[in-house]
Amino acid sequence: MNYLVAALQLSLLGTLLVSGIGKLRAPRDSRVMVEEVLGRTAPRLRRYAPIGAGALIGAELVTAIALTPGLPFHGFGFAAALLLFSVFTGVAVHSARSRTKIVCACFGRAASPLGIRHVVRNALLTAMATGGLTLTSSAGPGGTEPAGLAVAAGFSLIFTVVIAFLDDIASLVTE
């Protein structure tokens, strides 16, 4: 197993899992966020926001499962993550450039308006999904040394925590 692929898998899996579970715990905030996005991009579809929020949660959780190491779906998982994070980046860019910001319920509760830091975060996640997809299609089987897997898992855990609490970290630094 390529340890870089494992680190990318686990990092994206952790991010999507925390995000999906957070949205499950705050369904109203997730629905409002989807409502705002649809209201700006496809106003006629705004009434379908509850379905859209459920589909978003489902897509995040299914993608997280597909990225689980050892399962044969990681190619699909990286492709689905690439699609999700590309859309998230587009929404964040739209919000950052707009006068009226979309409030981010990225990890459950609505926290702060989508801005430049969200664009950077989502662009990084998009690049990671792209890298994972590229490496998965070109990498052959590698070793499975426990130390290598432990380093990949440790990095992924730290990465997921930083990404999930980025708004909180940013507010601590700026205040």
XYZ file of C-alpha atoms in Angstrom:
175
model
C 0.000 0.000 0.000
C 1.276 3.429 -0.859
C 1.441 5.389 2.405
C 0.717 8.690 0.680
C -2.474 7.194 -0.758
C -3.361 5.879 2.717
C -2.786 9.321 4.252
C -4.938 10.969 1.563
C -7.666 8.351 1.986
C -7.775 8.687 5.748
C -7.598 12.505 5.693
C -10.465 12.843 3.226
C -12.407 10.066 4.953
C -12.041 11.807 8.323
C -13.007 15.203 6.927
C -16.098 13.849 5.163
C -17.116 11.701 8.133
C -16.891 14.612 10.591
C -18.736 16.843 8.133
C -21.517 14.338 7.428
C -22.061 13.480 11.087
C -21.986 17.173 12.018
C -24.690 17.886 9.456
C -26.761 14.971 10.766
C -26.575 16.528 14.231
C -27.670 19.969 12.934
C -30.139 19.255 10.128
C -31.785 22.695 10.282
C -28.494 24.538 9.741
C -27.640 22.208 6.859
C -31.039 22.793 5.257
C -30.694 26.570 5.601
C -27.243 26.465 3.999
C -28.552 24.414 1.043
C -31.539 26.778 0.808
C -29.196 29.764 0.543
C -27.092 28.093 -2.137
C -30.133 27.053 -4.164
C -31.715 30.473 -3.690
C -28.732 32.046 -5.456
C -28.022 29.437 -8.098
C -31.405 27.855 -8.875
C -34.218 29.739 -7.085
C -36.914 27.413 -8.435
C -35.248 24.487 -6.681
C -35.113 26.205 -3.288
C -38.159 24.298 -2.046
C -36.150 21.078 -2.429
C -33.575 22.191 0.145
C -34.508 19.483 2.693
C -33.970 16.806 0.038
C -30.762 18.528 -1.075
C -29.445 18.650 2.493
C -30.200 14.945 2.931
C -28.518 14.144 -0.386
C -25.468 16.170 0.634
C -25.169 14.307 3.940
C -25.638 10.990 2.161
C -23.031 11.863 -0.481
C -20.487 12.821 2.185
C -21.030 9.649 4.201
C -21.052 7.313 1.179
C -17.872 8.938 -0.105
C -16.258 8.530 3.319
C -17.151 4.843 3.325
C -15.790 4.418 -0.220
C -12.471 5.888 0.948
C -12.057 3.286 3.694
C -8.672 1.573 3.237
C -8.990 -2.081 2.353
C -12.227 -1.661 0.424
C -12.048 -1.873 -3.373
C -13.913 1.415 -3.887
C -11.158 3.949 -3.194
C -10.970 4.994 -6.878
C -14.669 5.844 -6.730
C -14.135 7.469 -3.327
C -11.420 9.784 -4.620
C -13.521 10.650 -7.699
C -16.597 11.390 -5.573
C -14.487 13.454 -3.138
C -13.067 15.387 -6.089
C -16.592 16.185 -7.278
C -17.840 17.154 -3.812
C -14.859 19.360 -2.957
C -14.959 21.015 -6.393
C -18.585 21.993 -5.791
C -17.770 23.149 -2.245
C -14.907 25.272 -3.597
C -17.211 26.845 -6.186
C -19.800 27.708 -3.532
C -17.085 29.190 -1.295
C -15.703 31.282 -4.188
C -19.207 32.524 -4.975
C -19.795 33.472 -1.353
C -16.381 35.115 -0.955
C -17.014 37.294 -4.024
C -20.617 38.124 -3.098
C -21.824 40.968 -0.925
C -24.171 38.679 0.953
C -22.290 35.723 2.330
C -23.496 32.147 2.621
C -23.229 30.954 6.206
C -21.119 27.823 6.449
C -22.666 24.784 8.045
C -19.722 22.794 6.736
C -19.257 20.685 9.851
C -22.754 20.893 11.274
C -23.703 24.059 13.090
C -23.686 27.248 11.079
C -20.538 29.065 12.116
C -19.176 31.757 9.872
C -19.767 33.097 6.379
C -17.930 31.293 3.607
C -14.843 33.316 2.704
C -11.284 33.082 1.488
C -10.155 30.608 4.163
C -12.931 28.252 3.060
C -11.854 28.638 -0.560
C -8.276 27.742 0.407
C -9.416 24.822 2.589
C -11.672 23.408 -0.121
C -9.049 23.919 -2.832
C -6.586 21.950 -0.675
C -9.125 19.142 -0.216
C -9.836 19.169 -3.970
C -6.110 18.894 -4.701
C -5.808 16.009 -2.229
C -8.686 14.156 -3.913
C -7.083 14.784 -7.319
C -3.741 13.503 -6.053
C -5.341 10.427 -4.533
C -7.208 9.648 -7.738
C -4.030 10.073 -9.778
C -1.915 7.967 -7.424
C -4.568 5.266 -7.168
C -4.692 4.834 -10.928
C -0.894 4.740 -11.311
C 0.409 3.142 -8.100
C 1.001 -0.547 -7.765
C 0.695 -2.521 -4.557
C 3.235 -1.612 -1.936
C 4.251 -2.796 1.495
C 2.124 -2.570 4.594
C 4.607 -1.757 7.309
C 2.791 -0.905 10.556
C 5.044 2.113 11.161
C 4.176 3.604 7.768
C 0.477 3.099 8.338
C 0.753 4.610 11.834
C 2.424 7.741 10.445
C -0.259 8.027 7.741
C -3.025 7.596 10.341
C -1.424 10.101 12.736
C -1.074 12.714 10.009
C -4.670 12.117 8.935
C -6.000 12.530 12.455
C -4.189 15.840 12.963
C -5.227 17.047 9.501
C -8.894 16.181 10.098
C -8.971 17.994 13.448
C -7.370 21.121 11.973
C -9.743 21.143 8.982
C -12.844 20.511 11.105
C -11.946 23.277 13.561
C -10.481 25.741 11.062
C -13.068 28.432 11.833
C -12.445 28.099 15.576
C -8.671 28.198 15.083
C -8.959 31.251 12.841
C -11.113 33.088 15.375
C -8.586 32.332 18.142
C -5.727 33.661 16.039
C -7.534 36.816 14.876
C -8.945 37.861 18.248
